[in-house]
Each structure stands twice: as C-alpha cells, then as structure tokens.
JSON list of C-alpha atoms in Angstrom, two decimals:
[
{"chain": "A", "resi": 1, "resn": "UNK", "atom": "CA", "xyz": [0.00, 0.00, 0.00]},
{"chain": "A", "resi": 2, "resn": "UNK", "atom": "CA", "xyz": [3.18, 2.66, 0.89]},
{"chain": "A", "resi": 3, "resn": "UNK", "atom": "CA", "xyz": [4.62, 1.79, -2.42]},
{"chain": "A", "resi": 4, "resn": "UNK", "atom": "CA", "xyz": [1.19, 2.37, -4.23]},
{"chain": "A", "resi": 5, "resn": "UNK", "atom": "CA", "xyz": [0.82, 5.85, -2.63]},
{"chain": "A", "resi": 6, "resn": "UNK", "atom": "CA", "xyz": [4.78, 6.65, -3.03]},
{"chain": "A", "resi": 7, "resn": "UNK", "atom": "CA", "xyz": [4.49, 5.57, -6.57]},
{"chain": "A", "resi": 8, "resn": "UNK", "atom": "CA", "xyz": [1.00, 7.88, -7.28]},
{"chain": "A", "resi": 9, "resn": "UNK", "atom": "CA", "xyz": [2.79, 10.89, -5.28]},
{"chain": "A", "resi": 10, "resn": "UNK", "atom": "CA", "xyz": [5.95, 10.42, -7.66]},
{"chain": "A", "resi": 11, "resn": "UNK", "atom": "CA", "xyz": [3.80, 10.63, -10.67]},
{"chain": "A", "resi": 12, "resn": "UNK", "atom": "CA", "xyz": [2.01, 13.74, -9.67]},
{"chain": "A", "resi": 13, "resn": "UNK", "atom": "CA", "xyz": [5.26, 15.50, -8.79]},
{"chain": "A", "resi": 14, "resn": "UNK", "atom": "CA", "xyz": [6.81, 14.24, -12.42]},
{"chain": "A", "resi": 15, "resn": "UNK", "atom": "CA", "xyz": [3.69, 15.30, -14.33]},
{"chain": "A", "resi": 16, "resn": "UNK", "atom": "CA", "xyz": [2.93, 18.90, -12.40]},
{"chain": "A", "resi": 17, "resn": "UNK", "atom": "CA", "xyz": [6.95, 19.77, -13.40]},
{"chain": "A", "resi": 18, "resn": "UNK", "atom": "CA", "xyz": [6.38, 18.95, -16.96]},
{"chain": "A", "resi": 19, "resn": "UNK", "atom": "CA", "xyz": [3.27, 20.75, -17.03]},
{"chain": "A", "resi": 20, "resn": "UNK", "atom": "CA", "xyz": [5.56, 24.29, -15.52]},
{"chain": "A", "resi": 21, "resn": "UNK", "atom": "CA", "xyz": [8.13, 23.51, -18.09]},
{"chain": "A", "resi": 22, "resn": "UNK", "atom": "CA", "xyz": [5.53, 23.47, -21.03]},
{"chain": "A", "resi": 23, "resn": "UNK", "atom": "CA", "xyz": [4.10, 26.80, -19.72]},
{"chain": "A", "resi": 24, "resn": "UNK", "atom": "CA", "xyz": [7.61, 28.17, -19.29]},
{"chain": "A", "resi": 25, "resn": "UNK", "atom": "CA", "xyz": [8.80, 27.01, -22.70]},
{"chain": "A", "resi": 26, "resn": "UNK", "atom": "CA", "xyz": [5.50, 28.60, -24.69]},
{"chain": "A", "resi": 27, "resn": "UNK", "atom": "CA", "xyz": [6.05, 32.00, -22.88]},
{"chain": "A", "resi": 28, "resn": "UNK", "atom": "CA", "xyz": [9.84, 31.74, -23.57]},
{"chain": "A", "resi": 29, "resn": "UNK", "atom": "CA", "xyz": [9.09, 31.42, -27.76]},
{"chain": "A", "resi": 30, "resn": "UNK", "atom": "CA", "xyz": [6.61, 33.96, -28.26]},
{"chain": "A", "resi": 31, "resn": "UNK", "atom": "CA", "xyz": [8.64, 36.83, -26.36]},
{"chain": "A", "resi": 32, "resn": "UNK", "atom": "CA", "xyz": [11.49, 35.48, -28.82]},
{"chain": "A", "resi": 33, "resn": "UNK", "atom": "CA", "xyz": [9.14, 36.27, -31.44]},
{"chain": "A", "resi": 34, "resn": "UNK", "atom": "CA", "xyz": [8.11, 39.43, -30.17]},
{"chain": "A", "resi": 35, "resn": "UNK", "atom": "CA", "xyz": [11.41, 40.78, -30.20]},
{"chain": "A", "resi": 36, "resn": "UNK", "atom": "CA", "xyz": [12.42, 39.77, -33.65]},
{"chain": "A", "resi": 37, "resn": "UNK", "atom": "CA", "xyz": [9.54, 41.42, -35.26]},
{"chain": "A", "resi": 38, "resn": "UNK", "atom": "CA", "xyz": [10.43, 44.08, -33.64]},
{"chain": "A", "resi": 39, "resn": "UNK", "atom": "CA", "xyz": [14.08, 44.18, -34.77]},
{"chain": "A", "resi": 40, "resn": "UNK", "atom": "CA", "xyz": [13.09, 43.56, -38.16]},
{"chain": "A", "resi": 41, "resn": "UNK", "atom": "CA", "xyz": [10.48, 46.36, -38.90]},
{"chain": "A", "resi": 42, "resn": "UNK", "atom": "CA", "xyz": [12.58, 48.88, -37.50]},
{"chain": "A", "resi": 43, "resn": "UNK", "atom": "CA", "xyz": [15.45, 51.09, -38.29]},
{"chain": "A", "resi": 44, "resn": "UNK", "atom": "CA", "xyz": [18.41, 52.97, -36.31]},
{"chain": "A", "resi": 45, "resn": "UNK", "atom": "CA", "xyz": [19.62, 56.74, -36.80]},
{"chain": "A", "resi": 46, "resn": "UNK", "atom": "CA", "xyz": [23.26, 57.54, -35.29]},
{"chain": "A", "resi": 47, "resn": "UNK", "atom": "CA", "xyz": [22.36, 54.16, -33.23]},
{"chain": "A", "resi": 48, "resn": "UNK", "atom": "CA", "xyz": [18.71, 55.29, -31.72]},
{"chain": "A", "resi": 49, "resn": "UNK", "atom": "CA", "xyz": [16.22, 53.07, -32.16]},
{"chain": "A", "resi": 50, "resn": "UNK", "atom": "CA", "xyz": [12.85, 54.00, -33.99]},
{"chain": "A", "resi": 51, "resn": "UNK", "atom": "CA", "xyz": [11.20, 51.98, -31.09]},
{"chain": "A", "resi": 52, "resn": "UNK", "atom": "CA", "xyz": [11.77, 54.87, -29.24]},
{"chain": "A", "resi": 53, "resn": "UNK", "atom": "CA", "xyz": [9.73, 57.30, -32.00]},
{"chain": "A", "resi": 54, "resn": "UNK", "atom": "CA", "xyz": [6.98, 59.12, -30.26]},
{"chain": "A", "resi": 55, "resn": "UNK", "atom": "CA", "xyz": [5.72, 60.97, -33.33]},
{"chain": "A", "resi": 56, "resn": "UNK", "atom": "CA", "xyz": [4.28, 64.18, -33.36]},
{"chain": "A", "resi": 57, "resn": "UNK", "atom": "CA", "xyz": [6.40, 66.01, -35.74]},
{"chain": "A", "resi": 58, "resn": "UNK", "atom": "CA", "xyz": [5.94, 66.10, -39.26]},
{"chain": "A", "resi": 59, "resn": "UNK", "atom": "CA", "xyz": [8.55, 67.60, -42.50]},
{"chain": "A", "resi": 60, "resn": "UNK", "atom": "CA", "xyz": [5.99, 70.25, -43.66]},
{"chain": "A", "resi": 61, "resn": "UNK", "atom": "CA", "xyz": [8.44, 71.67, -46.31]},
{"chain": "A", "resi": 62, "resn": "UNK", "atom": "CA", "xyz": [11.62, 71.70, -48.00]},
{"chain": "A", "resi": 63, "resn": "UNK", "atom": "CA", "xyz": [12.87, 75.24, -49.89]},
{"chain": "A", "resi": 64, "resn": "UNK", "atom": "CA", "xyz": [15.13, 78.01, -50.92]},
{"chain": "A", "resi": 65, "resn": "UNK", "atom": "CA", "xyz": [15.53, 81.16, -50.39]},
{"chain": "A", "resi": 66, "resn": "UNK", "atom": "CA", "xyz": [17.16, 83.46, -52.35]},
{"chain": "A", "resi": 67, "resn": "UNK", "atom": "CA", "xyz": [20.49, 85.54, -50.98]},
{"chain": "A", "resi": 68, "resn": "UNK", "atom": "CA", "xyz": [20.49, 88.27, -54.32]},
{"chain": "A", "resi": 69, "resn": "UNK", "atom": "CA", "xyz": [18.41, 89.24, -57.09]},
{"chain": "A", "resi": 70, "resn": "UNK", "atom": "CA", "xyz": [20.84, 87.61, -59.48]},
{"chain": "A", "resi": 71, "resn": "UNK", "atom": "CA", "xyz": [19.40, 85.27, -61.70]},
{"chain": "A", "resi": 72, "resn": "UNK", "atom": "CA", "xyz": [22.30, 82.35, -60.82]},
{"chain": "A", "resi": 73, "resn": "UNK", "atom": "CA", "xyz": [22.36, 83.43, -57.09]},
{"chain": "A", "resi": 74, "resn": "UNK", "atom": "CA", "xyz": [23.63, 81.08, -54.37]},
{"chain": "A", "resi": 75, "resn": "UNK", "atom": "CA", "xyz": [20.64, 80.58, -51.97]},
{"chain": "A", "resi": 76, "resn": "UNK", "atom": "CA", "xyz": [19.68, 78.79, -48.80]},
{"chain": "A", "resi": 77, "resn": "UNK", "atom": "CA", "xyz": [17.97, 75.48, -48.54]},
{"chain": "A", "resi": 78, "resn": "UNK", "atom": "CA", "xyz": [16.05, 75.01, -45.56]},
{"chain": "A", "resi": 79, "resn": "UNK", "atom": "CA", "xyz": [13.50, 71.78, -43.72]},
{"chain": "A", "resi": 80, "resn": "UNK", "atom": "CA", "xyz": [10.39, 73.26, -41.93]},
{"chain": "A", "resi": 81, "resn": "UNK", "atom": "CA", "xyz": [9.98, 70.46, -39.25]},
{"chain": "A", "resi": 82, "resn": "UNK", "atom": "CA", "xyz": [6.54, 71.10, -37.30]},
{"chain": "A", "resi": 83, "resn": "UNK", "atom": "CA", "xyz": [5.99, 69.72, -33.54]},
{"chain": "A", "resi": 84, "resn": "UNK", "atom": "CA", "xyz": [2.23, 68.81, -32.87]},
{"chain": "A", "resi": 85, "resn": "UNK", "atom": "CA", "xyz": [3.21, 67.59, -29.31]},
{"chain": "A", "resi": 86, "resn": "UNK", "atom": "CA", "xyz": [2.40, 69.84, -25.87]},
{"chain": "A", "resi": 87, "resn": "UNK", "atom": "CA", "xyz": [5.96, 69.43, -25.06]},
{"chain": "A", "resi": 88, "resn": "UNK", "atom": "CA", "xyz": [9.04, 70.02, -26.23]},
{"chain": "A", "resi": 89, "resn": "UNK", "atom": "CA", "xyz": [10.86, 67.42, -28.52]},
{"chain": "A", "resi": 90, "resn": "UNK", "atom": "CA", "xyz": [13.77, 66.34, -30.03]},
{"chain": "A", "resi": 91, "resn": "UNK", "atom": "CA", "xyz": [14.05, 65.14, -33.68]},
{"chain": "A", "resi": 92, "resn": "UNK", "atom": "CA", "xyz": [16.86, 63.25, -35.32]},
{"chain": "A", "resi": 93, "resn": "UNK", "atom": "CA", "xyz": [16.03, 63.03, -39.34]},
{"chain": "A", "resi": 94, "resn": "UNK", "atom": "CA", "xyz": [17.83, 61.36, -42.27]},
{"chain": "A", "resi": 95, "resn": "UNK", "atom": "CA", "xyz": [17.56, 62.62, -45.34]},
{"chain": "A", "resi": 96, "resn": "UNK", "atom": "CA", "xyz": [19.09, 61.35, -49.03]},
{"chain": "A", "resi": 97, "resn": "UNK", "atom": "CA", "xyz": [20.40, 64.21, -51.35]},
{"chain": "A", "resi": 98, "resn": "UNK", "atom": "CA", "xyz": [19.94, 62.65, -54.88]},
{"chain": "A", "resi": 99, "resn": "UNK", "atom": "CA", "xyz": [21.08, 65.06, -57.58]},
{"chain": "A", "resi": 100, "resn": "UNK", "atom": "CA", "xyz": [21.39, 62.04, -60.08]},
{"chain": "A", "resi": 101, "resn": "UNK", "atom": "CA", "xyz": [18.33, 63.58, -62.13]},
{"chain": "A", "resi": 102, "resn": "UNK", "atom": "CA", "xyz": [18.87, 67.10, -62.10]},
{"chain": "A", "resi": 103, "resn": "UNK", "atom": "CA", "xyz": [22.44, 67.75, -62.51]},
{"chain": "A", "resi": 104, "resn": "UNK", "atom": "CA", "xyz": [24.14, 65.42, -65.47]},
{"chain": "A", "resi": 105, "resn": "UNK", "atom": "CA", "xyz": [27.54, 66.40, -64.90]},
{"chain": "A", "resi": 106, "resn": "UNK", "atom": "CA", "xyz": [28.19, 66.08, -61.00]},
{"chain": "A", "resi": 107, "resn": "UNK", "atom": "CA", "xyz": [25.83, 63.53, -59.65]},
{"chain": "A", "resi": 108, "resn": "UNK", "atom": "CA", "xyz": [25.92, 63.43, -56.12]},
{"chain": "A", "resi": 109, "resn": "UNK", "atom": "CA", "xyz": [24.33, 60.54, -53.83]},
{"chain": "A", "resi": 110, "resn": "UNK", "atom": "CA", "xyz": [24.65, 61.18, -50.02]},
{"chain": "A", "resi": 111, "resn": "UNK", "atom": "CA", "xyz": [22.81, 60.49, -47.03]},
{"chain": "A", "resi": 112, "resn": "UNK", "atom": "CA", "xyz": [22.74, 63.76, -44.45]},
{"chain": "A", "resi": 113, "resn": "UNK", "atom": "CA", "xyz": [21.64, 63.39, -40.47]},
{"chain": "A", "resi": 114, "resn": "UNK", "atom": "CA", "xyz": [20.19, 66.37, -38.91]},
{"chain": "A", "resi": 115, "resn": "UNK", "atom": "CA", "xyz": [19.27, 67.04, -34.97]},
{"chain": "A", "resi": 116, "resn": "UNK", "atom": "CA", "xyz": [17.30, 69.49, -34.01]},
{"chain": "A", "resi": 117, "resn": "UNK", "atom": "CA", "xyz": [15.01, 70.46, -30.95]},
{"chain": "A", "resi": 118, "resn": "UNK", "atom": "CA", "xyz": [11.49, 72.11, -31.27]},
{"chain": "A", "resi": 119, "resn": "UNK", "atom": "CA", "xyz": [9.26, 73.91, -28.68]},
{"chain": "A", "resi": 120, "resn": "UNK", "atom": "CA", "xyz": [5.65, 72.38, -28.08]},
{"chain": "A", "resi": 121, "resn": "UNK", "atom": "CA", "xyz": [3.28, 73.31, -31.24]},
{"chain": "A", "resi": 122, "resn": "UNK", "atom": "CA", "xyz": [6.28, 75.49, -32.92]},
{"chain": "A", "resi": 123, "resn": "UNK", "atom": "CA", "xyz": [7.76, 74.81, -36.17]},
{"chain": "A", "resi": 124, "resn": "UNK", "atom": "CA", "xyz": [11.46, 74.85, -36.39]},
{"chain": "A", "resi": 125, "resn": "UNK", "atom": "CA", "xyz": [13.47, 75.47, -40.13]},
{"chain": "A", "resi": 126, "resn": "UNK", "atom": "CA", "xyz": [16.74, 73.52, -40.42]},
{"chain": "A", "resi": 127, "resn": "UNK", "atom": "CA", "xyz": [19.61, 74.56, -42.68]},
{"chain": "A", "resi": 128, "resn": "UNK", "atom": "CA", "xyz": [20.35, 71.54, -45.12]},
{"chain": "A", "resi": 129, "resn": "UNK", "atom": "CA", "xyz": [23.86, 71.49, -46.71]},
{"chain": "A", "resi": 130, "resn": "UNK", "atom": "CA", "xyz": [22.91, 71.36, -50.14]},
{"chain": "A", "resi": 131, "resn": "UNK", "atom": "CA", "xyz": [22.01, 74.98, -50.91]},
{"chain": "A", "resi": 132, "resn": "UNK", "atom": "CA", "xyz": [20.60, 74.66, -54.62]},
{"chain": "A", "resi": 133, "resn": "UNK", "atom": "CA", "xyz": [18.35, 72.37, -55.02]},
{"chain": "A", "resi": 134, "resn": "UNK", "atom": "CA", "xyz": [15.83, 71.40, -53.19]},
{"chain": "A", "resi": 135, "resn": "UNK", "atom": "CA", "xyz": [13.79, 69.03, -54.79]},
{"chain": "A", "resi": 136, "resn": "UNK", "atom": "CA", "xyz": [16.93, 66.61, -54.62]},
{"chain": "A", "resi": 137, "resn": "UNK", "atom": "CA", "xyz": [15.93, 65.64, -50.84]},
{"chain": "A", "resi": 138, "resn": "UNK", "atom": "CA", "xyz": [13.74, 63.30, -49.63]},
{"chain": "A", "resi": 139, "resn": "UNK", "atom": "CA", "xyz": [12.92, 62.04, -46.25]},
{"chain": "A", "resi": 140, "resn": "UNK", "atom": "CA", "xyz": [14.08, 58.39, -45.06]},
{"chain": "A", "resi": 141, "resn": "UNK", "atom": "CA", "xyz": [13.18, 58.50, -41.55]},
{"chain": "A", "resi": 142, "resn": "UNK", "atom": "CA", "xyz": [12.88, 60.68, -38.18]},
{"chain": "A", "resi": 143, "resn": "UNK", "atom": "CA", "xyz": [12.69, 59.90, -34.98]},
{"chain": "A", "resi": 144, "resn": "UNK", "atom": "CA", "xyz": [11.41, 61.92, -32.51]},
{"chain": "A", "resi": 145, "resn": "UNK", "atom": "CA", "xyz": [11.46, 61.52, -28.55]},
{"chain": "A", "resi": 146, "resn": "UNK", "atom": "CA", "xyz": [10.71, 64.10, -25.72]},
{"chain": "A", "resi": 147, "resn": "UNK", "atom": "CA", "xyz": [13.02, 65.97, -24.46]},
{"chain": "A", "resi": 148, "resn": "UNK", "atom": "CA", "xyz": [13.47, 65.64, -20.44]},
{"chain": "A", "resi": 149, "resn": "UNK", "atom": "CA", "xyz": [14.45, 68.65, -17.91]}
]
C-alpha cells in the first residue's frame, strides 16, 4: 500500500513539473518572437532606435531662399519640421540628397543626419547642406522623442 501511494505521489510530482516547463517554454518562444519582429520592422539613426519614436512632428516643407536678385544666385535650402506635441521634442532626421536627375555632370548621392530640438506646437526650419536644389531631398526616416528637464 506505501509503495502504491509513493508511486502515485511520484507521478504527480513528475507530471505537475512537466506541465511548468511546457508553460515556461511557450512563454519563452513567443517573447522570442516578439522581439524579432520588432528588430526587423525597425530602423536605427546615429544608433537610436525608432522603437523609441513618439511621433508628433511632421517635415511640412523643403525650400530656398534666395540671398540676391541675381538670376544664378547662391541661396539657402532650408527643412520646416513642425511639432504637434504639448511638449518640447527632439528630432533626429535622415535625409538622401539625390542630384542624379537634375544635374548630369556632377551627380551626387549622399545620405545627411540632422538634430534638431522644437518647442511644443512650434515649427522649427533647419539649414540643409545642399544649398541649390531642393527638390533633390527626400525624407528616409525621423525619430522623434521628448526631451526631459
């Protein structure tokens, strides 16, 4: 009878562990998977994360301004970044210069990184190094995260 009940109590034990193992194995997978998907759909700017994007700020426009009234005058290009947010931000943006289809004799290809920060519900203009031609840049990403005090 002792070696009936030993033997019942042993087999309890052995199938209550496996059962804790099973649980702990399924949770183990999908936060594995989680984290992954995560990795994969996201990208990195000077090695900050886009997981850490707030929003809230949006590239409302990209132009030049004129320095002379000369017809071939040097200008300024500028990006007019606008903060939605009730707080103040700031934004790190990445943006490709592309002159391959507007200027056949010096193509230039290059990727530019620009910081700035912007007041709550402000919009903020950002000189770009490219001063001629502003229809060469477009947005690849921004990331934006609050600033703290």
């Amino acid at each position: 009878m002792k070696k009936t009940i030993s033997l019942i109590l042993l087999f309890g034990m052995i199938t209550c562990a496996n059962a804790q193992n099973v649980i702990q194995i399924t949770q183990n997978s999908y936060s594995s998977s989680n984290n992954s998907t995560t990795k994969e759909s996201g990208f990195t700017i000077n090695g900050i994360s886009s997981s850490e994007d707030i929003g809230g700020v949006s590239l409302e426009d990209i132009s030049r301004t004129v320095d002379s009234d000369y017809v071939f005058a040097n200008g300024t290009t500028r990006a007019y970044l606008k903060n939605y947010n009730n707080f103040t931000v700031t934004v790190l943006f990445k943006l490709l210069f592309d002159s391959s289809s507007k200027v056949r004799n010096n193509p230039i290809e290059k990727e530019e990184v620009y910081q700035v920060v912007i007041p709550s519900n402000e919009t903020k203009a950002v000189e770009l190094k490219h001063c001629n031609c502003p229809s060469c840049y477009s947005l690849l990403g921004m990331i934006v995260r609050r600033l703290r005090n």
